[in-house]
XYZ file of N, CA and C in Angstrom:
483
model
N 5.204 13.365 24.328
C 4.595 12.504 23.340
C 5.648 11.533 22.814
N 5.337 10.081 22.692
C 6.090 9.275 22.413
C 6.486 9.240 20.679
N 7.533 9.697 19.979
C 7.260 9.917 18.695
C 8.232 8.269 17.603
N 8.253 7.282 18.727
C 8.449 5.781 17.991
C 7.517 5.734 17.125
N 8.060 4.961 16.207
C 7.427 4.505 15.145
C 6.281 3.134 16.074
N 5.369 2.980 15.671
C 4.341 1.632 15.738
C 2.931 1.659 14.809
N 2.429 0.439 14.665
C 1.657 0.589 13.925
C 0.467 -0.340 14.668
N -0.415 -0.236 14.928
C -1.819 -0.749 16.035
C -2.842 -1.338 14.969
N -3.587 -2.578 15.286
C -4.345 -2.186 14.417
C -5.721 -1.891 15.215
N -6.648 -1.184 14.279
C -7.317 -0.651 14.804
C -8.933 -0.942 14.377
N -9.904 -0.507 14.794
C -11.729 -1.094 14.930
C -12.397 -0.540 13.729
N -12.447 -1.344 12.423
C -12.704 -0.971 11.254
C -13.745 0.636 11.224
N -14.393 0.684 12.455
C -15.693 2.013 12.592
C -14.530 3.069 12.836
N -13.470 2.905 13.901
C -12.532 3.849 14.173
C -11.375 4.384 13.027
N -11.423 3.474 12.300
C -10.603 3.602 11.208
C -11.400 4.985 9.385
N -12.725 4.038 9.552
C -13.344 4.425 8.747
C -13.378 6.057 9.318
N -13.801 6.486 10.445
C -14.460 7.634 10.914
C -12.806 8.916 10.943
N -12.173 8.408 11.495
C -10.481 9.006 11.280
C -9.836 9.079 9.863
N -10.025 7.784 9.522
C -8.257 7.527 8.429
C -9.196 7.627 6.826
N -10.429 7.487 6.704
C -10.586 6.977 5.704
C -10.306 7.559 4.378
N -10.897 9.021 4.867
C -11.213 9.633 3.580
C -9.614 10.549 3.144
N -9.250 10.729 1.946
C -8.071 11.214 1.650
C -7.516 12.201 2.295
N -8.682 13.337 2.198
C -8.341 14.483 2.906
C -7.272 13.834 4.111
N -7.541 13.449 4.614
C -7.274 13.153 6.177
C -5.782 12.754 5.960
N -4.537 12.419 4.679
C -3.733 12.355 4.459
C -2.657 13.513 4.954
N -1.427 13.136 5.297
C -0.763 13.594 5.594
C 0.101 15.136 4.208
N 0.417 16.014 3.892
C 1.403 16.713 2.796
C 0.445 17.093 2.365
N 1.386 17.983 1.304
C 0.714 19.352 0.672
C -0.441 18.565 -0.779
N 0.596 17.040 -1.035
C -0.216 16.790 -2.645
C -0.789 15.218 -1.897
N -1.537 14.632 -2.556
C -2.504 13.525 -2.325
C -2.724 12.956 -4.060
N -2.502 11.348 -4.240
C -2.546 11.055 -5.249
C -2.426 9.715 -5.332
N -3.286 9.285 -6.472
C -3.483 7.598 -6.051
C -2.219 6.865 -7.380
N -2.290 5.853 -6.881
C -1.066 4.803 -7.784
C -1.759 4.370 -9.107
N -0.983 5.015 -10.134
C -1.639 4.739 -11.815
C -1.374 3.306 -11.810
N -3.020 2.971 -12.640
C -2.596 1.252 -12.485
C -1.736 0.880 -13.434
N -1.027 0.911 -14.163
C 0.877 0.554 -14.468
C 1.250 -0.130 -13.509
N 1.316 1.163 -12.371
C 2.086 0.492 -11.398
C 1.510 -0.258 -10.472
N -0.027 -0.553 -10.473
C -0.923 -1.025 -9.640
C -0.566 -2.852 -9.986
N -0.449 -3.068 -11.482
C -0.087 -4.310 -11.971
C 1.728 -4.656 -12.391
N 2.045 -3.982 -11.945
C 3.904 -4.017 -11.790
C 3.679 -4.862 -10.361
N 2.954 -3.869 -9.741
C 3.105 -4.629 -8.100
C 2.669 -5.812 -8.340
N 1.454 -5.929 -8.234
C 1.100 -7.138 -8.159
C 1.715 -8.061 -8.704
N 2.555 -7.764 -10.111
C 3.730 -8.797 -10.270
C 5.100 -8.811 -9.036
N 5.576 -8.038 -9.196
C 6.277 -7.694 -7.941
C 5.809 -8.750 -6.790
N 5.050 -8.929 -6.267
C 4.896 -9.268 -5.197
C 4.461 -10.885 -5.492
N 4.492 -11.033 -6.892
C 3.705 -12.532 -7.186
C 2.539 -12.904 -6.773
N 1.730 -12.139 -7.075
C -0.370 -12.037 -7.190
C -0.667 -12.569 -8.373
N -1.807 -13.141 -8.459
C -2.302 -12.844 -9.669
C -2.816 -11.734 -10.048
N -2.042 -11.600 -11.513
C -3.281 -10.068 -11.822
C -4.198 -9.441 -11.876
N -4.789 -8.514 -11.202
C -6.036 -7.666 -11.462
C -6.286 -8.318 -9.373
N -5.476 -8.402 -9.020
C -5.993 -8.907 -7.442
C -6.522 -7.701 -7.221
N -5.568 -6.788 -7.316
C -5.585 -5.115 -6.597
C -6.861 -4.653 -7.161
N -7.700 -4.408 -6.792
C -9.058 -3.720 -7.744
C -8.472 -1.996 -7.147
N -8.831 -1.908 -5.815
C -8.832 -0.162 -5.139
C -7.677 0.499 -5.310
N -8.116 1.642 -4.652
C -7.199 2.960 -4.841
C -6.253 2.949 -4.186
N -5.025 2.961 -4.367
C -3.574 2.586 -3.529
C -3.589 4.539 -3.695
N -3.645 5.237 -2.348
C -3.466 6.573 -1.893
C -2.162 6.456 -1.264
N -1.467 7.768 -2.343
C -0.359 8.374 -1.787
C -0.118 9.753 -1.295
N 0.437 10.131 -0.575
C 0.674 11.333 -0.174
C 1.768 12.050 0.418
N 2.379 13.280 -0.157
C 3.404 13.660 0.816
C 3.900 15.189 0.092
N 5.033 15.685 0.525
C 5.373 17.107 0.506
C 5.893 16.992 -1.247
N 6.482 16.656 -1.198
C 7.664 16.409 -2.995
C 6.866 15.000 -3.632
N 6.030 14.836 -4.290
C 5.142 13.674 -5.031
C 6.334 12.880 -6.025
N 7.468 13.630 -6.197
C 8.317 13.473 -7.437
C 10.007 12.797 -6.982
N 9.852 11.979 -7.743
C 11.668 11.422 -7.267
C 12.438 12.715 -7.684
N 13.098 13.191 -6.786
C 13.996 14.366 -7.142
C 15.362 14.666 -8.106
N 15.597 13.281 -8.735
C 16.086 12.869 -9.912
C 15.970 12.925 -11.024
N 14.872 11.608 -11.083
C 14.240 11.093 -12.298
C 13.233 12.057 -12.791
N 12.371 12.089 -11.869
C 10.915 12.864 -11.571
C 9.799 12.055 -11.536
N 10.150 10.381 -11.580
C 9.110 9.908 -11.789
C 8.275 10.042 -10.142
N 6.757 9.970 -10.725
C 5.975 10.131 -9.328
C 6.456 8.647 -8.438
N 6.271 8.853 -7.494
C 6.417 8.295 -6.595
C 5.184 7.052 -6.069
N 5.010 6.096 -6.046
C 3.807 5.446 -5.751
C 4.044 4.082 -4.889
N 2.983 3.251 -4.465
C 3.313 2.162 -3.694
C 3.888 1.295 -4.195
N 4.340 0.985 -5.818
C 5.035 0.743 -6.245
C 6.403 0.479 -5.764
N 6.967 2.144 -5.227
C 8.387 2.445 -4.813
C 8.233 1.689 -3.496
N 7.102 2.322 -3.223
C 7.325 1.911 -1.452
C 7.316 0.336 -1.003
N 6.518 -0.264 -1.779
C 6.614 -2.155 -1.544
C 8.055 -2.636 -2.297
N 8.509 -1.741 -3.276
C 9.828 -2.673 -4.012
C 10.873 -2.074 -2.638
N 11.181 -1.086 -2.056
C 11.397 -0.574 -0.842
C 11.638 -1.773 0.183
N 10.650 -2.125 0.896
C 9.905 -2.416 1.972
C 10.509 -4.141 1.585
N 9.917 -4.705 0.566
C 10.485 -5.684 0.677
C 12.590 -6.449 0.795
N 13.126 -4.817 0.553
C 14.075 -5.095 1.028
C 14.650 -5.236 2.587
N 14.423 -6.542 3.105
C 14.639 -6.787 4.381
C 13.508 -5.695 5.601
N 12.336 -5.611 4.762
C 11.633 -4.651 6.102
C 10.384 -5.658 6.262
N 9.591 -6.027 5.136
C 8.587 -7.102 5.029
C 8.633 -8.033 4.170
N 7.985 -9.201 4.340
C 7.839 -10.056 2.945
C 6.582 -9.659 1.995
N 5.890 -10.493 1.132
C 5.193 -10.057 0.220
C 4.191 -10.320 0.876
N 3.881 -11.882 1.244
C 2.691 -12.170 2.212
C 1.929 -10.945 2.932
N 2.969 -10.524 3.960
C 2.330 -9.993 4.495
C 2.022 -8.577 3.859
N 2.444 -8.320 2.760
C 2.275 -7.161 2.132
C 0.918 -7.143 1.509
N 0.464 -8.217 0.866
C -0.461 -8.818 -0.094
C -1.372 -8.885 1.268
N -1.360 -9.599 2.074
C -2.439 -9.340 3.421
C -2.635 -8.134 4.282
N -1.942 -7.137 3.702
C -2.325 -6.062 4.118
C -3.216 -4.943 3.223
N -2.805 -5.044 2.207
C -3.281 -4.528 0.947
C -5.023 -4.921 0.726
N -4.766 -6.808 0.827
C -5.953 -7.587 0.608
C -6.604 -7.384 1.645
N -6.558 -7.498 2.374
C -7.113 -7.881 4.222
C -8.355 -6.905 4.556
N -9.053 -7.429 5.886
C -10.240 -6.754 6.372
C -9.490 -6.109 7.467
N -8.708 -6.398 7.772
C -8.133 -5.412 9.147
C -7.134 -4.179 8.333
N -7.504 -3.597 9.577
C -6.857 -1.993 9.604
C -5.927 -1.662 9.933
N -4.708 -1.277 9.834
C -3.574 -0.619 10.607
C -3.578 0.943 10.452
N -2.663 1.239 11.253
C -2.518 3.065 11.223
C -1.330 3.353 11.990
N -0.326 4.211 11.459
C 0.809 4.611 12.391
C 0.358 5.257 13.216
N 0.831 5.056 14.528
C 0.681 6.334 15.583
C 1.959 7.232 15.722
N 2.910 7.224 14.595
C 3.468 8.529 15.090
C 3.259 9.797 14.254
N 3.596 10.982 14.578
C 3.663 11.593 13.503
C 4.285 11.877 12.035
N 3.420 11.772 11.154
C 4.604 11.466 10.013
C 5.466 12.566 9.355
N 6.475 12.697 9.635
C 6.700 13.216 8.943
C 7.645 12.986 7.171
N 7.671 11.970 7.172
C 8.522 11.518 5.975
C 8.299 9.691 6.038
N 8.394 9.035 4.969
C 8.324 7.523 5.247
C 9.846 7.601 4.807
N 10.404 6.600 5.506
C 11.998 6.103 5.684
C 11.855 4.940 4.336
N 13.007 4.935 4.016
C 13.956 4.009 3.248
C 13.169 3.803 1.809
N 12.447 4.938 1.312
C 12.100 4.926 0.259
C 12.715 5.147 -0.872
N 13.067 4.313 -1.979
C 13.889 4.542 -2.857
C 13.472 4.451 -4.210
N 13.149 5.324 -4.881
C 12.823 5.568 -6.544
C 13.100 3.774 -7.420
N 12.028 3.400 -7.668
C 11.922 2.180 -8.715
C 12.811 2.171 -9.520
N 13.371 3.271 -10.474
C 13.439 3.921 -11.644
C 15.666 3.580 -11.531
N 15.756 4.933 -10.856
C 16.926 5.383 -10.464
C 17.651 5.199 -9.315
N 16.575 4.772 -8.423
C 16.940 4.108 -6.877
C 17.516 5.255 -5.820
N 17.183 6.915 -6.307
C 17.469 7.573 -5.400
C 16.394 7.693 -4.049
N 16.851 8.314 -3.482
C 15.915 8.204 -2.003
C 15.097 9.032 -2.298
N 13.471 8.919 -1.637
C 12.296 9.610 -2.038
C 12.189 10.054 -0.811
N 12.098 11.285 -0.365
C 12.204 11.793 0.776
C 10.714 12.223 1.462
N 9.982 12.945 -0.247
C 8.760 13.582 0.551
C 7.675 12.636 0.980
N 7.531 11.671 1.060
C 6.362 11.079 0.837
C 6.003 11.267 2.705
N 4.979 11.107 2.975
C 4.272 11.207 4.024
C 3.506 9.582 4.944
N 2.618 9.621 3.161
C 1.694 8.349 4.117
C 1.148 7.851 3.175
N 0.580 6.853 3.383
C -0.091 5.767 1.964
C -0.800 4.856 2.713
N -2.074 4.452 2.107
C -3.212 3.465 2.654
C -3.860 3.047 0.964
N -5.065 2.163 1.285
C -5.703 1.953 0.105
C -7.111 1.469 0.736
N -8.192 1.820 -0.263
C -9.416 0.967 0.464
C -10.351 0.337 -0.170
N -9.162 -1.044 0.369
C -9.989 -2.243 -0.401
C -10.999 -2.760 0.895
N -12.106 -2.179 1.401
C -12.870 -2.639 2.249
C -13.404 -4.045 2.120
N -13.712 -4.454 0.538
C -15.137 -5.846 1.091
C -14.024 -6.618 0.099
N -13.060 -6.791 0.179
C -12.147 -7.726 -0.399
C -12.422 -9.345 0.877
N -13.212 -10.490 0.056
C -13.650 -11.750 0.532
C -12.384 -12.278 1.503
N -12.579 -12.775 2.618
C -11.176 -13.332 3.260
C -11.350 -14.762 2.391
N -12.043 -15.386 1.591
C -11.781 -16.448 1.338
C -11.134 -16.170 -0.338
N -11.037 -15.301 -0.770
C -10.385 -14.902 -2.141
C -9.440 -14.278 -1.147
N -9.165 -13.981 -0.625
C -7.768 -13.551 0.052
C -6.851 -14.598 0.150
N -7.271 -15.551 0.851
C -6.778 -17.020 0.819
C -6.134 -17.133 -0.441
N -7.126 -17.146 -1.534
C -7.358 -18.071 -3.136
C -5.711 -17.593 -3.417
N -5.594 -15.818 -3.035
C -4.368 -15.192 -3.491
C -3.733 -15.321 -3.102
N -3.134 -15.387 -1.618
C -2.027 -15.918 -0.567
C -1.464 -17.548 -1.121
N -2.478 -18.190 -1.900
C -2.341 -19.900 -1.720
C -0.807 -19.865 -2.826
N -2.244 -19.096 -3.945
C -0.722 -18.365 -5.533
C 0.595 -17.940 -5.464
N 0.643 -17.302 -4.584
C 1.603 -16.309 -4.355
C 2.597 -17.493 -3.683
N 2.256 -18.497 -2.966
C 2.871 -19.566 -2.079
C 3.809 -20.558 -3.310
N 2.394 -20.753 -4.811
C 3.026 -21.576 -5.549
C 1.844 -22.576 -6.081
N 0.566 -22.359 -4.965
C -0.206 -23.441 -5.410
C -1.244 -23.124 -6.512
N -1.904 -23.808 -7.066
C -2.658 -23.695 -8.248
C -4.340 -22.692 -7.626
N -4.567 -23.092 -6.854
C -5.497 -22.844 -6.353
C -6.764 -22.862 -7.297
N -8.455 -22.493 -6.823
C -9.226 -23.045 -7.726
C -9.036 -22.055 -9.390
N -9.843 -23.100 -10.343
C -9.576 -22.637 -11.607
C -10.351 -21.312 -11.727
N -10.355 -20.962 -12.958
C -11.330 -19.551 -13.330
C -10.736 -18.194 -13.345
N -9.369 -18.172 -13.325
C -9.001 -16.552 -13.021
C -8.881 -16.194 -11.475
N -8.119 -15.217 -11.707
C -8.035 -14.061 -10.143
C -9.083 -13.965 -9.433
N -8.981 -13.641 -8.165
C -10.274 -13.143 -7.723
C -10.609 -12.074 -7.659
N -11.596 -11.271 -8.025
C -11.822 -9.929 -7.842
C -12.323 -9.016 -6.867
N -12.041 -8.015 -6.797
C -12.679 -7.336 -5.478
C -13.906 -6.448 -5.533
N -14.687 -7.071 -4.634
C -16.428 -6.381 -5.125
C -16.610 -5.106 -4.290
């Protein structure tokens, strides 16, 4: 078995029927991102606020920075990630987006995770998804345009139905 890291994306029915439901998470604890940190990110990443409507699911063996103790959430993992692994764009289009990804290896730990807080390494975490299913690709846009710099149309954020 090939145990590289990759990530595929995959046929929203195949996704739904496999990945969707929590259970199906990787570790002993399963737990979604308190929105604190749901709107930290979204600053973080330069969204407008309230983009994120869904459940940012976390999961893994140790839920807890082994330091601090603070829980661990996608929070850690995007302030993480954007150090030299992704930009925000594509972070924000993954989060936002109608397409699916899924690792194919086995997880056993996510790499280069480092506590918000204290910046020690978060070892247990496993796996993390969110499901923002009917998020509009054209309010996806509205948010990508923001995040770029542009004004985009008036009225507030866009929300996710």
């Amino acid at each position: 078995m090939n145990t590289a890291r990759e990530t595929v994306e995959v046929d929203p029915a195949l996704f739904r029927a496999v990945y969707d439901s929590p259970a199906s998470l990787p570790g002993r604890h399963r737990w979604t991102t308190p929105e604190h940190d749901v709107r930290r990110l979204e600053k973080l990443l330069g969204m407008p606020a309230h983009s994120i409507g869904a459940p940012l699911w976390v999961s893994g063996d140790e839920p807890d920075c082994p330091k601090c103790g603070r829980r661990a959430t996608w929070l850690d993992i995007v302030a993480s990630a954007l150090k030299g692994v992704h930009d925000p764009l594509m972070i924000a289009t993954v989060i936002l987006g109608d397409r699916r990804y899924v690792n194919t290896e086995i997880p056993d730990a996510i790499v280069g995770v480092h506590c918000l807080d204290c910046h020690t390494p978060v070892t247990g975490l496993r796996s993390f998804k969110c499901h923002n299913w009917a998020y509009a690709f054209e309010e996806l846009a509205v948010v990508r345009e923001r995040m770029r710099g542009g004004s985009g149309p008036a009225g507030g954020p866009p929300t996710v139905r």
